[in-house]
DNA sequence: ACTTCTATATGTAAATTACATATAGAGGTG
DNA sequence: CACCTCTATATGTAATTTACATATAGAAGT
């Protein structure tokens, strides 16, 4: 069964203010800047800030397939260069729109977090 | 089986930078301000900012029991007043220490979130 | 007797995470 | 050429977490 079942039909992972799955906007952000391979994303994700040294390959490839199923990204096999064939992922307009939805969610979370941190500060 | 198995032995829910379970610091924060009943927490949690209109009673009572198992809070039955007997929860020194650990985690998450939001802003 | 409100607590399906493992091409080395 | 390592994509699955439903029960009003 699809582990993304029960999500809304737009494929937007930011529905209902869920605060996890930062991997989705992180991937969209990196692909917005320029197209990349999955393996590249695995190395680049930690630069976004939500990940430590490495990101889980399983999570990345499953998320990429989910994003592709929902027309957020497109891919094509790239047989040039050395090493095994790789898929080059490119963000679509829907993907960009989706990241902008995420942006609103992230800002609202940012506000809540700032507020909570201020509250704790006042305790001391 | 305890659903908090595999957590570290200090009972600190902020280990490894986990970004969910805001309910734990939220409860500790409210109890730091003053002792409350579980039912009161259910109503007060939305004022902290991470919850919408209501918080899940199941999550609250299970978290309270977890906090009590880890000496973060203490409770005593309160039979005064009207209505059924209720448990009055009070934060302990360990609970306060734990919230301060959470505080550091939350600030590091705040930094990552601020950074990511700025990055998305630069795309536009 | 019946209903509603307060209060605490448990059950469980579905979603998610974390980690392990599988598959496979390319390149280097003895 | 057998072997190892690195790159690259992908699947399997146990444990964890969430979300929602339901259970239990005293008190208070009607």
PDB file of C-alpha atoms (C1' of nucleotides) in Angstrom:
ATOM      1  CA  UNK A   1       0.000   0.000   0.000  1.00  0.00           C
ATOM      2  CA  UNK A   2       1.167   3.504  -0.799  1.00  0.00           C
ATOM      3  CA  UNK A   3       2.676   5.089   2.256  1.00  0.00           C
ATOM      4  CA  UNK A   4       1.359   8.429   1.086  1.00  0.00           C
ATOM      5  CA  UNK A   5      -2.225   7.258   1.067  1.00  0.00           C
ATOM      6  CA  UNK A   6      -4.526   9.482   3.071  1.00  0.00           C
ATOM      7  CA  UNK A   7      -2.695  12.557   1.930  1.00  0.00           C
ATOM      8  CA  UNK A   8      -4.759  15.115   0.126  1.00  0.00           C
ATOM      9  CA  UNK A   9      -5.256  14.781  -3.585  1.00  0.00           C
ATOM     10  CA  UNK A  10      -3.091  17.741  -4.524  1.00  0.00           C
ATOM     11  CA  UNK A  11      -0.057  15.796  -3.374  1.00  0.00           C
ATOM     12  CA  UNK A  12       0.975  18.702  -1.166  1.00  0.00           C
ATOM     13  CA  UNK A  13       2.889  17.313   1.771  1.00  0.00           C
ATOM     14  CA  UNK A  14       2.336  20.397   3.876  1.00  0.00           C
ATOM     15  CA  UNK A  15      -1.343  19.728   4.418  1.00  0.00           C
ATOM     16  CA  UNK A  16      -2.740  20.087   7.884  1.00  0.00           C
ATOM     17  CA  UNK A  17       0.362  21.739   9.199  1.00  0.00           C
ATOM     18  CA  UNK A  18       2.325  18.537   9.480  1.00  0.00           C
ATOM     19  CA  UNK A  19       5.751  19.553  10.667  1.00  0.00           C
ATOM     20  CA  UNK A  20       7.797  16.602   9.551  1.00  0.00           C
ATOM     21  CA  UNK A  21       8.727  15.563   6.048  1.00  0.00           C
ATOM     22  CA  UNK A  22      11.102  18.500   5.677  1.00  0.00           C
ATOM     23  CA  UNK A  23      12.672  16.297   3.087  1.00  0.00           C
ATOM     24  CA  UNK A  24       9.936  17.203   0.598  1.00  0.00           C
ATOM     25  CA  UNK A  25      10.458  20.987   0.587  1.00  0.00           C
ATOM     26  CA  UNK A  26      14.212  20.458   0.860  1.00  0.00           C
ATOM     27  CA  UNK A  27      14.284  18.396  -2.321  1.00  0.00           C
ATOM     28  CA  UNK A  28      12.017  20.849  -4.116  1.00  0.00           C
ATOM     29  CA  UNK A  29      14.258  23.707  -3.033  1.00  0.00           C
ATOM     30  CA  UNK A  30      17.419  22.030  -4.338  1.00  0.00           C
ATOM     31  CA  UNK A  31      15.756  21.084  -7.625  1.00  0.00           C
ATOM     32  CA  UNK A  32      14.439  24.623  -8.013  1.00  0.00           C
ATOM     33  CA  UNK A  33      18.024  25.859  -7.963  1.00  0.00           C
ATOM     34  CA  UNK A  34      19.061  23.291 -10.576  1.00  0.00           C
ATOM     35  CA  UNK A  35      18.295  19.751 -11.743  1.00  0.00           C
ATOM     36  CA  UNK A  36      20.103  16.963  -9.933  1.00  0.00           C
ATOM     37  CA  UNK A  37      20.399  13.195  -9.614  1.00  0.00           C
ATOM     38  CA  UNK A  38      19.095  11.323  -6.600  1.00  0.00           C
ATOM     39  CA  UNK A  39      22.590  10.530  -5.461  1.00  0.00           C
ATOM     40  CA  UNK A  40      23.521  14.189  -5.678  1.00  0.00           C
ATOM     41  CA  UNK A  41      20.498  15.086  -3.573  1.00  0.00           C
ATOM     42  CA  UNK A  42      21.681  12.609  -0.987  1.00  0.00           C
ATOM     43  CA  UNK A  43      24.897  14.573  -0.662  1.00  0.00           C
ATOM     44  CA  UNK A  44      23.362  18.039  -1.017  1.00  0.00           C
ATOM     45  CA  UNK A  45      20.446  17.681   1.398  1.00  0.00           C
ATOM     46  CA  UNK A  46      22.625  18.179   4.484  1.00  0.00           C
ATOM     47  CA  UNK A  47      23.544  21.642   3.187  1.00  0.00           C
ATOM     48  CA  UNK A  48      19.910  22.692   3.487  1.00  0.00           C
ATOM     49  CA  UNK A  49      20.070  22.475   7.241  1.00  0.00           C
ATOM     50  CA  UNK A  50      17.492  19.949   8.353  1.00  0.00           C
ATOM     51  CA  UNK A  51      19.773  16.977   8.007  1.00  0.00           C
ATOM     52  CA  UNK A  52      22.954  15.963   9.719  1.00  0.00           C
ATOM     53  CA  UNK A  53      25.761  14.384   7.782  1.00  0.00           C
ATOM     54  CA  UNK A  54      23.771  12.147   5.511  1.00  0.00           C
ATOM     55  CA  UNK A  55      20.195  11.754   4.388  1.00  0.00           C
ATOM     56  CA  UNK A  56      18.433   8.395   4.144  1.00  0.00           C
ATOM     57  CA  UNK A  57      18.598   7.102   0.535  1.00  0.00           C
ATOM     58  CA  UNK A  58      15.380   5.154   1.055  1.00  0.00           C
ATOM     59  CA  UNK A  59      13.520   8.289   2.052  1.00  0.00           C
ATOM     60  CA  UNK A  60      14.959  10.258  -0.840  1.00  0.00           C
ATOM     61  CA  UNK A  61      14.164   7.835  -3.636  1.00  0.00           C
ATOM     62  CA  UNK A  62      10.694   7.150  -2.294  1.00  0.00           C
ATOM     63  CA  UNK A  63      10.042  10.881  -2.018  1.00  0.00           C
ATOM     64  CA  UNK A  64      11.301  11.453  -5.557  1.00  0.00           C
ATOM     65  CA  UNK A  65       8.912   8.807  -6.868  1.00  0.00           C
ATOM     66  CA  UNK A  66       6.093  10.381  -4.886  1.00  0.00           C
ATOM     67  CA  UNK A  67       6.920  13.812  -6.270  1.00  0.00           C
ATOM     68  CA  UNK A  68       7.063  12.411  -9.787  1.00  0.00           C
ATOM     69  CA  UNK A  69       3.713  10.621  -9.350  1.00  0.00           C
ATOM     70  CA  UNK A  70       2.270  14.001  -8.429  1.00  0.00           C
ATOM     71  CA  UNK A  71       3.907  15.885 -11.293  1.00  0.00           C
ATOM     72  CA  UNK A  72       6.080  17.935  -8.963  1.00  0.00           C
ATOM     73  CA  UNK A  73       9.215  16.724 -10.706  1.00  0.00           C
ATOM     74  CA  UNK A  74      10.102  15.060 -14.003  1.00  0.00           C
ATOM     75  CA  UNK A  75      13.001  12.749 -14.689  1.00  0.00           C
ATOM     76  CA  UNK A  76      15.009  11.365 -17.541  1.00  0.00           C
ATOM     77  CA  UNK A  77      17.725   8.761 -17.681  1.00  0.00           C
ATOM     78  CA  UNK A  78      21.175  10.154 -18.052  1.00  0.00           C
ATOM     79  CA  UNK A  79      23.622   7.653 -19.538  1.00  0.00           C
ATOM     80  CA  UNK A  80      26.386  10.149 -20.203  1.00  0.00           C
ATOM     81  CA  UNK A  81      29.368  10.439 -17.909  1.00  0.00           C
ATOM     82  CA  UNK A  82      30.905   7.681 -15.872  1.00  0.00           C
ATOM     83  CA  UNK A  83      29.263   5.268 -13.502  1.00  0.00           C
ATOM     84  CA  UNK A  84      25.884   3.565 -13.814  1.00  0.00           C
ATOM     85  CA  UNK A  85      22.956   5.276 -15.516  1.00  0.00           C
ATOM     86  CA  UNK A  86      21.282   7.869 -13.353  1.00  0.00           C
ATOM     87  CA  UNK A  87      18.006   9.707 -13.360  1.00  0.00           C
ATOM     88  CA  UNK A  88      18.138  13.471 -13.704  1.00  0.00           C
ATOM     89  CA  UNK A  89      15.318  15.131 -11.799  1.00  0.00           C
ATOM     90  CA  UNK A  90      13.872  18.492 -12.841  1.00  0.00           C
ATOM     91  CA  UNK A  91      11.286  20.514 -10.946  1.00  0.00           C
ATOM     92  CA  UNK A  92       7.996  21.358 -12.694  1.00  0.00           C
ATOM     93  CA  UNK A  93       5.770  24.405 -12.336  1.00  0.00           C
ATOM     94  CA  UNK A  94       3.554  22.352 -10.020  1.00  0.00           C
ATOM     95  CA  UNK A  95       6.604  21.589  -7.952  1.00  0.00           C
ATOM     96  CA  UNK A  96       7.398  25.267  -7.667  1.00  0.00           C
ATOM     97  CA  UNK A  97       3.799  26.029  -6.703  1.00  0.00           C
ATOM     98  CA  UNK A  98       3.988  23.285  -4.114  1.00  0.00           C
ATOM     99  CA  UNK A  99       7.152  24.703  -2.590  1.00  0.00           C
ATOM    100  CA  UNK A 100       5.372  28.041  -2.276  1.00  0.00           C
ATOM    101  CA  UNK A 101       2.589  26.282  -0.344  1.00  0.00           C
ATOM    102  CA  UNK A 102       5.227  24.734   1.868  1.00  0.00           C
ATOM    103  CA  UNK A 103       6.712  28.184   2.307  1.00  0.00           C
ATOM    104  CA  UNK A 104       3.515  29.453   3.912  1.00  0.00           C
ATOM    105  CA  UNK A 105       3.373  26.429   6.179  1.00  0.00           C
ATOM    106  CA  UNK A 106       6.991  26.870   7.190  1.00  0.00           C
ATOM    107  CA  UNK A 107       6.447  30.541   7.993  1.00  0.00           C
ATOM    108  CA  UNK A 108       3.489  29.739  10.180  1.00  0.00           C
ATOM    109  CA  UNK A 109       5.555  27.126  11.957  1.00  0.00           C
ATOM    110  CA  UNK A 110       8.369  29.631  12.313  1.00  0.00           C
ATOM    111  CA  UNK A 111       5.990  32.055  14.019  1.00  0.00           C
ATOM    112  CA  UNK A 112       4.796  29.388  16.442  1.00  0.00           C
ATOM    113  CA  UNK A 113       8.336  28.344  17.218  1.00  0.00           C
ATOM    114  CA  UNK A 114       9.547  31.909  17.767  1.00  0.00           C
ATOM    115  CA  UNK A 115       6.610  32.506  20.052  1.00  0.00           C
ATOM    116  CA  UNK A 116       7.229  29.344  22.065  1.00  0.00           C
ATOM    117  CA  UNK A 117      10.944  30.059  22.425  1.00  0.00           C
ATOM    118  CA  UNK A 118      10.154  33.552  23.696  1.00  0.00           C
ATOM    119  CA  UNK A 119       7.743  32.086  26.194  1.00  0.00           C
ATOM    120  CA  UNK A 120      10.340  29.688  27.561  1.00  0.00           C
ATOM    121  CA  UNK A 121      12.812  32.550  27.747  1.00  0.00           C
ATOM    122  CA  UNK A 122      10.442  34.436  30.007  1.00  0.00           C
ATOM    123  CA  UNK A 123      10.366  31.556  32.491  1.00  0.00           C
ATOM    124  CA  UNK A 124      14.001  31.992  33.381  1.00  0.00           C
TER     125      UNK A 124
ATOM    126  CA  UNK B   1       5.563  -2.574  24.690  1.00  0.00           C
ATOM    127  CA  UNK B   2       6.440   0.925  25.753  1.00  0.00           C
ATOM    128  CA  UNK B   3       6.093   3.264  22.809  1.00  0.00           C
ATOM    129  CA  UNK B   4       9.004   5.260  24.181  1.00  0.00           C
ATOM    130  CA  UNK B   5      11.394   2.331  23.973  1.00  0.00           C
ATOM    131  CA  UNK B   6      14.566   3.149  22.115  1.00  0.00           C
ATOM    132  CA  UNK B   7      14.606   6.613  23.608  1.00  0.00           C
ATOM    133  CA  UNK B   8      17.650   7.499  25.592  1.00  0.00           C
ATOM    134  CA  UNK B   9      17.751   6.615  29.254  1.00  0.00           C
ATOM    135  CA  UNK B  10      17.442  10.177  30.499  1.00  0.00           C
ATOM    136  CA  UNK B  11      13.902  10.233  29.204  1.00  0.00           C
ATOM    137  CA  UNK B  12      14.670  13.402  27.287  1.00  0.00           C
ATOM    138  CA  UNK B  13      12.384  13.565  24.280  1.00  0.00           C
ATOM    139  CA  UNK B  14      14.584  16.032  22.449  1.00  0.00           C
ATOM    140  CA  UNK B  15      17.358  13.540  21.792  1.00  0.00           C
ATOM    141  CA  UNK B  16      18.828  13.386  18.344  1.00  0.00           C
ATOM    142  CA  UNK B  17      17.170  16.570  17.275  1.00  0.00           C
ATOM    143  CA  UNK B  18      13.815  14.940  16.746  1.00  0.00           C
ATOM    144  CA  UNK B  19      11.504  17.691  15.674  1.00  0.00           C
ATOM    145  CA  UNK B  20       8.169  16.208  16.557  1.00  0.00           C
ATOM    146  CA  UNK B  21       6.677  15.598  19.966  1.00  0.00           C
ATOM    147  CA  UNK B  22       6.233  19.320  20.649  1.00  0.00           C
ATOM    148  CA  UNK B  23       3.644  18.115  23.075  1.00  0.00           C
ATOM    149  CA  UNK B  24       6.369  17.209  25.566  1.00  0.00           C
ATOM    150  CA  UNK B  25       7.978  20.651  25.905  1.00  0.00           C
ATOM    151  CA  UNK B  26       4.552  22.267  25.671  1.00  0.00           C
ATOM    152  CA  UNK B  27       3.277  20.323  28.673  1.00  0.00           C
ATOM    153  CA  UNK B  28       6.469  20.987  30.618  1.00  0.00           C
ATOM    154  CA  UNK B  29       6.166  24.675  29.834  1.00  0.00           C
ATOM    155  CA  UNK B  30       2.581  24.902  31.059  1.00  0.00           C
ATOM    156  CA  UNK B  31       3.363  22.934  34.209  1.00  0.00           C
ATOM    157  CA  UNK B  32       6.385  25.137  34.877  1.00  0.00           C
ATOM    158  CA  UNK B  33       4.047  28.118  34.991  1.00  0.00           C
ATOM    159  CA  UNK B  34       1.708  26.323  37.400  1.00  0.00           C
ATOM    160  CA  UNK B  35       0.411  22.854  38.248  1.00  0.00           C
ATOM    161  CA  UNK B  36      -2.566  21.668  36.264  1.00  0.00           C
ATOM    162  CA  UNK B  37      -4.863  18.706  35.631  1.00  0.00           C
ATOM    163  CA  UNK B  38      -4.711  16.682  32.435  1.00  0.00           C
ATOM    164  CA  UNK B  39      -8.043  18.040  31.323  1.00  0.00           C
ATOM    165  CA  UNK B  40      -6.832  21.584  31.879  1.00  0.00           C
ATOM    166  CA  UNK B  41      -3.754  20.846  29.774  1.00  0.00           C
ATOM    167  CA  UNK B  42      -6.033  19.639  27.013  1.00  0.00           C
ATOM    168  CA  UNK B  43      -7.645  23.063  26.951  1.00  0.00           C
ATOM    169  CA  UNK B  44      -4.493  25.081  27.557  1.00  0.00           C
ATOM    170  CA  UNK B  45      -2.173  23.409  25.058  1.00  0.00           C
ATOM    171  CA  UNK B  46      -3.659  25.262  22.078  1.00  0.00           C
ATOM    172  CA  UNK B  47      -2.574  28.541  23.692  1.00  0.00           C
ATOM    173  CA  UNK B  48       1.046  27.462  23.384  1.00  0.00           C
ATOM    174  CA  UNK B  49       0.895  27.690  19.630  1.00  0.00           C
ATOM    175  CA  UNK B  50       1.703  24.259  18.246  1.00  0.00           C
ATOM    176  CA  UNK B  51      -1.851  22.988  18.405  1.00  0.00           C
ATOM    177  CA  UNK B  52      -5.023  24.027  16.690  1.00  0.00           C
ATOM    178  CA  UNK B  53      -8.292  24.067  18.524  1.00  0.00           C
ATOM    179  CA  UNK B  54      -7.891  20.950  20.581  1.00  0.00           C
ATOM    180  CA  UNK B  55      -5.122  18.599  21.588  1.00  0.00           C
ATOM    181  CA  UNK B  56      -5.473  14.818  21.498  1.00  0.00           C
ATOM    182  CA  UNK B  57      -6.394  13.503  24.974  1.00  0.00           C
ATOM    183  CA  UNK B  58      -4.759  10.177  24.213  1.00  0.00           C
ATOM    184  CA  UNK B  59      -1.451  11.839  23.447  1.00  0.00           C
ATOM    185  CA  UNK B  60      -1.655  14.042  26.536  1.00  0.00           C
ATOM    186  CA  UNK B  61      -2.376  11.342  29.097  1.00  0.00           C
ATOM    187  CA  UNK B  62       0.184   8.999  27.605  1.00  0.00           C
ATOM    188  CA  UNK B  63       2.768  11.773  27.642  1.00  0.00           C
ATOM    189  CA  UNK B  64       1.918  12.624  31.256  1.00  0.00           C
ATOM    190  CA  UNK B  65       2.442   9.032  32.263  1.00  0.00           C
ATOM    191  CA  UNK B  66       5.725   8.966  30.370  1.00  0.00           C
ATOM    192  CA  UNK B  67       6.860  12.169  32.066  1.00  0.00           C
ATOM    193  CA  UNK B  68       5.868  10.785  35.445  1.00  0.00           C
ATOM    194  CA  UNK B  69       7.719   7.501  34.768  1.00  0.00           C
ATOM    195  CA  UNK B  70      10.792   9.619  34.118  1.00  0.00           C
ATOM    196  CA  UNK B  71      10.360  11.838  37.179  1.00  0.00           C
ATOM    197  CA  UNK B  72       9.717  14.919  35.073  1.00  0.00           C
ATOM    198  CA  UNK B  73       6.378  15.478  36.769  1.00  0.00           C
ATOM    199  CA  UNK B  74       4.656  14.307  39.935  1.00  0.00           C
ATOM    200  CA  UNK B  75       0.948  13.890  40.469  1.00  0.00           C
ATOM    201  CA  UNK B  76      -1.542  13.590  43.267  1.00  0.00           C
ATOM    202  CA  UNK B  77      -5.256  12.881  43.225  1.00  0.00           C
ATOM    203  CA  UNK B  78      -7.379  15.912  43.814  1.00  0.00           C
ATOM    204  CA  UNK B  79     -10.828  15.051  45.162  1.00  0.00           C
ATOM    205  CA  UNK B  80     -11.767  18.594  46.130  1.00  0.00           C
ATOM    206  CA  UNK B  81     -14.056  20.651  43.961  1.00  0.00           C
ATOM    207  CA  UNK B  82     -16.821  19.372  41.745  1.00  0.00           C
ATOM    208  CA  UNK B  83     -16.689  16.670  39.120  1.00  0.00           C
ATOM    209  CA  UNK B  84     -14.788  13.399  39.151  1.00  0.00           C
ATOM    210  CA  UNK B  85     -11.455  13.030  40.923  1.00  0.00           C
ATOM    211  CA  UNK B  86      -8.598  14.454  38.962  1.00  0.00           C
ATOM    212  CA  UNK B  87      -4.859  14.169  39.022  1.00  0.00           C
ATOM    213  CA  UNK B  88      -2.923  17.348  39.692  1.00  0.00           C
ATOM    214  CA  UNK B  89       0.394  17.361  37.853  1.00  0.00           C
ATOM    215  CA  UNK B  90       3.391  19.305  39.156  1.00  0.00           C
ATOM    216  CA  UNK B  91       6.720  19.745  37.384  1.00  0.00           C
ATOM    217  CA  UNK B  92       9.879  18.519  39.118  1.00  0.00           C
ATOM    218  CA  UNK B  93      13.406  19.887  38.954  1.00  0.00           C
ATOM    219  CA  UNK B  94      14.220  17.158  36.429  1.00  0.00           C
ATOM    220  CA  UNK B  95      11.290  18.345  34.385  1.00  0.00           C
ATOM    221  CA  UNK B  96      12.640  21.881  34.420  1.00  0.00           C
ATOM    222  CA  UNK B  97      16.081  20.634  33.437  1.00  0.00           C
ATOM    223  CA  UNK B  98      14.517  18.660  30.639  1.00  0.00           C
ATOM    224  CA  UNK B  99      12.664  21.695  29.305  1.00  0.00           C
ATOM    225  CA  UNK B 100      15.977  23.545  29.223  1.00  0.00           C
ATOM    226  CA  UNK B 101      17.423  20.727  27.104  1.00  0.00           C
ATOM    227  CA  UNK B 102      14.420  21.038  24.839  1.00  0.00           C
ATOM    228  CA  UNK B 103      15.056  24.764  24.704  1.00  0.00           C
ATOM    229  CA  UNK B 104      18.471  24.223  23.128  1.00  0.00           C
ATOM    230  CA  UNK B 105      17.005  21.781  20.610  1.00  0.00           C
ATOM    231  CA  UNK B 106      14.230  24.196  19.731  1.00  0.00           C
ATOM    232  CA  UNK B 107      16.680  27.031  19.203  1.00  0.00           C
ATOM    233  CA  UNK B 108      18.798  24.922  16.882  1.00  0.00           C
ATOM    234  CA  UNK B 109      15.693  24.011  14.955  1.00  0.00           C
ATOM    235  CA  UNK B 110      14.696  27.662  14.865  1.00  0.00           C
ATOM    236  CA  UNK B 111      18.056  28.516  13.309  1.00  0.00           C
ATOM    237  CA  UNK B 112      17.671  25.809  10.653  1.00  0.00           C
ATOM    238  CA  UNK B 113      14.146  26.924   9.878  1.00  0.00           C
ATOM    239  CA  UNK B 114      15.078  30.616   9.655  1.00  0.00           C
ATOM    240  CA  UNK B 115      17.915  29.698   7.338  1.00  0.00           C
ATOM    241  CA  UNK B 116      15.734  27.552   5.096  1.00  0.00           C
ATOM    242  CA  UNK B 117      13.012  30.189   4.896  1.00  0.00           C
ATOM    243  CA  UNK B 118      15.588  32.789   3.900  1.00  0.00           C
ATOM    244  CA  UNK B 119      16.880  30.450   1.225  1.00  0.00           C
ATOM    245  CA  UNK B 120      13.421  29.974  -0.261  1.00  0.00           C
ATOM    246  CA  UNK B 121      12.917  33.720  -0.162  1.00  0.00           C
ATOM    247  CA  UNK B 122      15.979  34.192  -2.314  1.00  0.00           C
ATOM    248  CA  UNK B 123      14.531  31.952  -5.024  1.00  0.00           C
ATOM    249  CA  UNK B 124      11.728  34.370  -5.792  1.00  0.00           C
TER     250      UNK B 124
ATOM    251  C1'  DA C   1     -34.214   7.775  34.661  1.00  0.00           C
ATOM    252  C1'  DC C   2     -31.861  10.463  31.389  1.00  0.00           C
ATOM    253  C1'  DT C   3     -28.601  13.590  29.547  1.00  0.00           C
ATOM    254  C1'  DT C   4     -24.591  16.422  29.701  1.00  0.00           C
ATOM    255  C1'  DC C   5     -20.202  17.887  31.300  1.00  0.00           C
ATOM    256  C1'  DT C   6     -15.834  16.943  33.333  1.00  0.00           C
ATOM    257  C1'  DA C   7     -11.951  13.844  33.628  1.00  0.00           C
ATOM    258  C1'  DT C   8      -8.915  10.045  32.826  1.00  0.00           C
ATOM    259  C1'  DA C   9      -7.570   6.243  30.100  1.00  0.00           C
ATOM    260  C1'  DT C  10      -7.048   2.519  26.453  1.00  0.00           C
ATOM    261  C1'  DG C  11      -7.346   0.473  21.590  1.00  0.00           C
ATOM    262  C1'  DT C  12      -5.840   0.420  17.100  1.00  0.00           C
ATOM    263  C1'  DA C  13      -5.278   1.392  11.976  1.00  0.00           C
ATOM    264  C1'  DA C  14      -2.504   4.011   9.281  1.00  0.00           C
ATOM    265  C1'  DA C  15       1.478   6.796   8.540  1.00  0.00           C
ATOM    266  C1'  DT C  16       6.344   7.622   9.166  1.00  0.00           C
ATOM    267  C1'  DT C  17      11.007   6.886  10.380  1.00  0.00           C
ATOM    268  C1'  DA C  18      15.227   4.543  10.680  1.00  0.00           C
ATOM    269  C1'  DC C  19      17.969   1.243   9.267  1.00  0.00           C
ATOM    270  C1'  DA C  20      19.232  -2.791   6.634  1.00  0.00           C
ATOM    271  C1'  DT C  21      19.688  -4.862   2.400  1.00  0.00           C
ATOM    272  C1'  DA C  22      19.435  -5.641  -2.753  1.00  0.00           C
ATOM    273  C1'  DT C  23      20.870  -4.699  -7.495  1.00  0.00           C
ATOM    274  C1'  DA C  24      24.045  -3.247 -10.755  1.00  0.00           C
ATOM    275  C1'  DG C  25      27.358  -0.649 -13.826  1.00  0.00           C
ATOM    276  C1'  DA C  26      32.089   1.359 -13.994  1.00  0.00           C
ATOM    277  C1'  DG C  27      36.831   1.692 -12.768  1.00  0.00           C
ATOM    278  C1'  DG C  28      41.012   0.315 -10.615  1.00  0.00           C
ATOM    279  C1'  DT C  29      44.483  -3.228  -9.070  1.00  0.00           C
ATOM    280  C1'  DG C  30      47.282  -7.331  -8.641  1.00  0.00           C
TER     281       DG C  30
ATOM    282  C1'  DC D   1      40.248 -11.822 -15.163  1.00  0.00           C
ATOM    283  C1'  DA D   2      38.904 -12.146 -10.346  1.00  0.00           C
ATOM    284  C1'  DC D   3      38.265  -8.990  -6.807  1.00  0.00           C
ATOM    285  C1'  DC D   4      37.270  -4.824  -4.635  1.00  0.00           C
ATOM    286  C1'  DT D   5      35.425  -0.204  -4.313  1.00  0.00           C
ATOM    287  C1'  DC D   6      32.659   3.598  -5.615  1.00  0.00           C
ATOM    288  C1'  DT D   7      28.582   5.436  -7.658  1.00  0.00           C
ATOM    289  C1'  DA D   8      23.636   5.059  -8.158  1.00  0.00           C
ATOM    290  C1'  DT D   9      18.992   3.497  -7.644  1.00  0.00           C
ATOM    291  C1'  DA D  10      15.704   0.828  -5.238  1.00  0.00           C
ATOM    292  C1'  DT D  11      13.081  -2.285  -1.928  1.00  0.00           C
ATOM    293  C1'  DG D  12      12.067  -4.552   2.742  1.00  0.00           C
ATOM    294  C1'  DT D  13      10.636  -4.126   7.226  1.00  0.00           C
ATOM    295  C1'  DA D  14      10.609  -3.461  12.424  1.00  0.00           C
ATOM    296  C1'  DA D  15       9.804   0.044  15.470  1.00  0.00           C
ATOM    297  C1'  DT D  16       7.808   4.331  16.318  1.00  0.00           C
ATOM    298  C1'  DT D  17       4.370   7.919  16.105  1.00  0.00           C
ATOM    299  C1'  DT D  18       0.081   9.961  14.886  1.00  0.00           C
ATOM    300  C1'  DA D  19      -4.716  10.383  14.522  1.00  0.00           C
ATOM    301  C1'  DC D  20      -8.894   9.078  15.739  1.00  0.00           C
ATOM    302  C1'  DA D  21     -12.240   6.237  18.064  1.00  0.00           C
ATOM    303  C1'  DT D  22     -13.873   4.418  22.104  1.00  0.00           C
ATOM    304  C1'  DA D  23     -14.200   3.162  27.157  1.00  0.00           C
ATOM    305  C1'  DT D  24     -15.009   4.302  31.984  1.00  0.00           C
ATOM    306  C1'  DA D  25     -16.916   6.944  35.454  1.00  0.00           C
ATOM    307  C1'  DG D  26     -18.309  10.639  38.854  1.00  0.00           C
ATOM    308  C1'  DA D  27     -21.159  14.815  39.292  1.00  0.00           C
ATOM    309  C1'  DA D  28     -24.862  17.790  38.245  1.00  0.00           C
ATOM    310  C1'  DG D  29     -28.885  19.328  36.201  1.00  0.00           C
ATOM    311  C1'  DT D  30     -33.920  18.232  34.475  1.00  0.00           C
TER     312       DT D  30
END
